[in-house]
PDB file of C-alpha atoms in Angstrom:
ATOM      1  CA  LYS A   1      23.710 -21.219 -32.723  1.00  0.00           C
ATOM      2  CA  GLN A   2      20.935 -18.772 -33.678  1.00  0.00           C
ATOM      3  CA  TRP A   3      18.421 -20.732 -31.628  1.00  0.00           C
ATOM      4  CA  TYR A   4      20.711 -20.523 -28.579  1.00  0.00           C
ATOM      5  CA  GLN A   5      21.278 -16.756 -28.994  1.00  0.00           C
ATOM      6  CA  ARG A   6      17.528 -16.149 -29.379  1.00  0.00           C
ATOM      7  CA  ARG A   7      16.870 -18.257 -26.253  1.00  0.00           C
ATOM      8  CA  VAL A   8      19.447 -16.253 -24.259  1.00  0.00           C
ATOM      9  CA  GLN A   9      17.903 -12.995 -25.500  1.00  0.00           C
ATOM     10  CA  ASP A  10      14.390 -14.195 -24.524  1.00  0.00           C
ATOM     11  CA  ASN A  11      15.628 -15.031 -21.004  1.00  0.00           C
ATOM     12  CA  LYS A  12      17.185 -11.572 -20.632  1.00  0.00           C
ATOM     13  CA  SER A  13      13.929  -9.847 -21.562  1.00  0.00           C
ATOM     14  CA  PHE A  14      12.081 -12.105 -19.098  1.00  0.00           C
ATOM     15  CA  TYR A  15      14.277 -11.030 -16.192  1.00  0.00           C
ATOM     16  CA  HIS A  16      14.111  -7.356 -17.209  1.00  0.00           C
ATOM     17  CA  HIS A  17      10.301  -7.285 -17.115  1.00  0.00           C
ATOM     18  CA  PRO A  18       9.158  -4.802 -14.352  1.00  0.00           C
ATOM     19  CA  ILE A  19       7.034  -7.368 -12.523  1.00  0.00           C
ATOM     20  CA  ILE A  20       9.838  -9.955 -12.492  1.00  0.00           C
ATOM     21  CA  MET A  21      12.401  -7.336 -11.429  1.00  0.00           C
ATOM     22  CA  ASN A  22      10.192  -6.172  -8.537  1.00  0.00           C
ATOM     23  CA  SER A  23       9.501  -9.743  -7.441  1.00  0.00           C
ATOM     24  CA  LEU A  24      13.181 -10.653  -7.585  1.00  0.00           C
ATOM     25  CA  THR A  25      14.066  -7.495  -5.664  1.00  0.00           C
ATOM     26  CA  LEU A  26      11.568  -8.394  -2.923  1.00  0.00           C
ATOM     27  CA  VAL A  27      12.943 -11.947  -2.675  1.00  0.00           C
ATOM     28  CA  TYR A  28      16.483 -10.544  -2.511  1.00  0.00           C
ATOM     29  CA  LEU A  29      15.519  -8.129   0.292  1.00  0.00           C
ATOM     30  CA  ILE A  30      13.909 -10.923   2.304  1.00  0.00           C
ATOM     31  CA  LEU A  31      17.030 -13.071   1.911  1.00  0.00           C
ATOM     32  CA  VAL A  32      19.328 -10.198   2.933  1.00  0.00           C
ATOM     33  CA  PHE A  33      17.188  -9.439   5.989  1.00  0.00           C
ATOM     34  CA  THR A  34      17.152 -13.138   6.923  1.00  0.00           C
ATOM     35  CA  PHE A  35      20.940 -13.396   6.899  1.00  0.00           C
ATOM     36  CA  THR A  36      21.680 -10.011   8.468  1.00  0.00           C
ATOM     37  CA  CYS A  37      18.844  -9.702  10.980  1.00  0.00           C
ATOM     38  CA  GLY A  38      17.865 -13.320  11.466  1.00  0.00           C
ATOM     39  CA  ILE A  39      14.407 -14.749  11.057  1.00  0.00           C
ATOM     40  CA  GLN A  40      12.806 -11.878  13.007  1.00  0.00           C
ATOM     41  CA  GLY A  41      14.111  -9.373  10.430  1.00  0.00           C
ATOM     42  CA  ALA A  42      12.589 -11.364   7.587  1.00  0.00           C
ATOM     43  CA  ARG A  43       9.276 -11.583   9.412  1.00  0.00           C
ATOM     44  CA  LEU A  44       9.280  -7.813   9.961  1.00  0.00           C
ATOM     45  CA  LEU A  45       9.984  -7.205   6.289  1.00  0.00           C
ATOM     46  CA  ASN A  46       7.339  -9.701   5.232  1.00  0.00           C
ATOM     47  CA  THR A  47       4.642  -8.192   7.497  1.00  0.00           C
ATOM     48  CA  ALA A  48       5.361  -4.569   6.613  1.00  0.00           C
ATOM     49  CA  ASN A  49       2.517  -4.561   4.044  1.00  0.00           C
ATOM     50  CA  LEU A  50       4.999  -4.201   1.178  1.00  0.00           C
ATOM     51  CA  THR A  51       3.485  -3.881  -2.264  1.00  0.00           C
ATOM     52  CA  LEU A  52       5.309  -4.262  -5.538  1.00  0.00           C
ATOM     53  CA  ALA A  53       5.462  -1.230  -7.830  1.00  0.00           C
ATOM     54  CA  HIS A  54       2.894  -2.695 -10.238  1.00  0.00           C
ATOM     55  CA  GLU A  55       0.344  -3.411  -7.499  1.00  0.00           C
ATOM     56  CA  GLU A  56      -2.147  -0.941  -6.076  1.00  0.00           C
ATOM     57  CA  PRO A  57      -2.602  -1.251  -2.304  1.00  0.00           C
ATOM     58  CA  ARG A  58      -5.772  -3.099  -1.361  1.00  0.00           C
ATOM     59  CA  ALA A  59      -8.520  -1.589   0.742  1.00  0.00           C
ATOM     60  CA  ASP A  60      -8.766  -4.794   2.795  1.00  0.00           C
ATOM     61  CA  SER A  61      -6.470  -4.189   5.745  1.00  0.00           C
ATOM     62  CA  GLY A  62      -7.188  -7.559   7.296  1.00  0.00           C
ATOM     63  CA  LEU A  63      -9.050  -5.805  10.113  1.00  0.00           C
ATOM     64  CA  GLY A  64     -12.477  -6.287   8.570  1.00  0.00           C
ATOM     65  CA  TYR A  65     -13.200  -2.653   7.720  1.00  0.00           C
ATOM     66  CA  SER A  66     -15.784  -1.806   5.087  1.00  0.00           C
ATOM     67  CA  CYS A  67     -14.857   0.612   2.337  1.00  0.00           C
ATOM     68  CA  PRO A  68     -15.696   3.184   3.535  1.00  0.00           C
ATOM     69  CA  GLU A  69     -16.791   3.099   7.172  1.00  0.00           C
ATOM     70  CA  TYR A  70     -19.713   5.500   7.605  1.00  0.00           C
ATOM     71  CA  GLN A  71     -20.147   7.334  10.942  1.00  0.00           C
ATOM     72  CA  VAL A  72     -16.643   6.301  12.019  1.00  0.00           C
ATOM     73  CA  ASP A  73     -13.712   8.533  12.939  1.00  0.00           C
ATOM     74  CA  PHE A  74     -10.135   7.423  13.494  1.00  0.00           C
ATOM     75  CA  ASP A  75      -9.510  10.108  16.113  1.00  0.00           C
ATOM     76  CA  GLY A  76      -5.942  11.351  16.585  1.00  0.00           C
ATOM     77  CA  TYR A  77      -2.754  10.155  14.866  1.00  0.00           C
ATOM     78  CA  ASP A  78      -3.112  12.896  12.220  1.00  0.00           C
ATOM     79  CA  ILE A  79      -0.424  13.424   9.590  1.00  0.00           C
ATOM     80  CA  GLU A  80      -2.196  16.291   7.907  1.00  0.00           C
ATOM     81  CA  GLU A  81      -5.541  18.107   7.788  1.00  0.00           C
ATOM     82  CA  ILE A  82      -6.637  19.165   4.291  1.00  0.00           C
ATOM     83  CA  ALA A  83      -9.513  21.606   3.740  1.00  0.00           C
ATOM     84  CA  ASN A  84     -11.842  21.867   0.729  1.00  0.00           C
ATOM     85  CA  VAL A  85     -11.765  18.191  -0.245  1.00  0.00           C
ATOM     86  CA  ALA A  86     -14.875  17.465  -2.313  1.00  0.00           C
ATOM     87  CA  SER A  87     -15.658  13.883  -1.224  1.00  0.00           C
ATOM     88  CA  TRP A  88     -14.526  10.885   0.781  1.00  0.00           C
ATOM     89  CA  HIS A  89     -13.365   9.366  -2.527  1.00  0.00           C
ATOM     90  CA  ASP A  90     -10.938  12.268  -2.966  1.00  0.00           C
ATOM     91  CA  CYS A  91      -9.794  11.967   0.648  1.00  0.00           C
ATOM     92  CA  GLY A  92      -9.017   8.271   0.109  1.00  0.00           C
ATOM     93  CA  SER A  93      -7.126   9.075  -3.091  1.00  0.00           C
ATOM     94  CA  ILE A  94      -5.044  11.716  -1.288  1.00  0.00           C
ATOM     95  CA  CYS A  95      -4.187   9.130   1.377  1.00  0.00           C
ATOM     96  CA  LEU A  96      -3.058   6.692  -1.309  1.00  0.00           C
ATOM     97  CA  LEU A  97      -0.686   9.341  -2.691  1.00  0.00           C
ATOM     98  CA  THR A  98       0.721  10.227   0.758  1.00  0.00           C
ATOM     99  CA  THR A  99       3.601   7.976   1.814  1.00  0.00           C
ATOM    100  CA  ASP A 100       2.932   7.684   5.568  1.00  0.00           C
ATOM    101  CA  CYS A 101      -0.879   7.640   5.340  1.00  0.00           C
ATOM    102  CA  ARG A 102      -2.431   4.346   6.451  1.00  0.00           C
ATOM    103  CA  TYR A 103      -5.950   5.577   7.319  1.00  0.00           C
ATOM    104  CA  TRP A 104      -8.092   8.623   6.608  1.00  0.00           C
ATOM    105  CA  SER A 105     -11.201  10.328   7.976  1.00  0.00           C
ATOM    106  CA  PHE A 106     -13.415  12.704   6.004  1.00  0.00           C
ATOM    107  CA  ARG A 107     -15.628  15.238   7.795  1.00  0.00           C
ATOM    108  CA  SER A 108     -18.835  16.361   6.079  1.00  0.00           C
ATOM    109  CA  ASP A 109     -17.641  19.989   6.043  1.00  0.00           C
ATOM    110  CA  THR A 110     -15.057  18.927   3.379  1.00  0.00           C
ATOM    111  CA  ILE A 111     -12.038  18.381   5.634  1.00  0.00           C
ATOM    112  CA  CYS A 112      -9.833  15.344   5.094  1.00  0.00           C
ATOM    113  CA  PHE A 113      -7.635  13.991   7.906  1.00  0.00           C
ATOM    114  CA  LEU A 114      -4.732  11.750   6.914  1.00  0.00           C
ATOM    115  CA  LYS A 115      -3.664   9.327   9.653  1.00  0.00           C
ATOM    116  CA  THR A 116      -1.026   6.815  10.651  1.00  0.00           C
ATOM    117  CA  SER A 117      -3.219   4.681  12.930  1.00  0.00           C
ATOM    118  CA  ASP A 118      -6.779   3.535  13.498  1.00  0.00           C
ATOM    119  CA  SER A 119      -6.287   3.311  17.277  1.00  0.00           C
ATOM    120  CA  GLY A 120      -8.684   6.189  17.978  1.00  0.00           C
ATOM    121  CA  LEU A 121     -11.706   4.542  16.321  1.00  0.00           C
ATOM    122  CA  GLU A 122     -14.945   6.125  17.541  1.00  0.00           C
ATOM    123  CA  HIS A 123     -18.521   6.698  16.370  1.00  0.00           C
ATOM    124  CA  GLN A 124     -19.081  10.163  14.823  1.00  0.00           C
ATOM    125  CA  THR A 125     -22.191  10.925  12.778  1.00  0.00           C
ATOM    126  CA  ASN A 126     -20.498  13.466  10.476  1.00  0.00           C
ATOM    127  CA  MET A 127     -17.445  11.328   9.606  1.00  0.00           C
ATOM    128  CA  ILE A 128     -16.527   8.772   6.950  1.00  0.00           C
ATOM    129  CA  SER A 129     -13.279   6.839   7.336  1.00  0.00           C
ATOM    130  CA  GLY A 130     -11.253   4.247   5.501  1.00  0.00           C
ATOM    131  CA  VAL A 131      -7.975   2.418   5.149  1.00  0.00           C
ATOM    132  CA  ARG A 132      -5.272   3.168   2.587  1.00  0.00           C
ATOM    133  CA  GLY A 133      -6.551   1.931  -0.758  1.00  0.00           C
ATOM    134  CA  CYS A 134     -10.216   2.664  -0.049  1.00  0.00           C
ATOM    135  CA  HIS A 135     -11.121   5.492  -2.414  1.00  0.00           C
TER     136      HIS A 135
END
């Protein structure tokens, strides 16, 4: 009887571990979306670049960007412009902490631009840019 109770207790702690809980939550969400929205809903959820709470977003966006991209500006699609940012590293870190930020551009006069899109990619000698997670 003690062995069985200890085994049940061990299983409970396994399922209450943060990584397991987050993984199970993600699986549950995918299943709910599949049944309520069909396969397309599950695909949308799966391709939304979701990260579990214990994971840090990766700098590799799948688009082949270097970390960072020197002499590149993601023009337009600004969320916010922040003055007096010391380095591109700090700009990337600010992006990581900003919910809607997917890309950032840092101008050499210490201005950081947080962005939602890389659609305005252009060559600019005084700019450094990166994707969320590049910092």
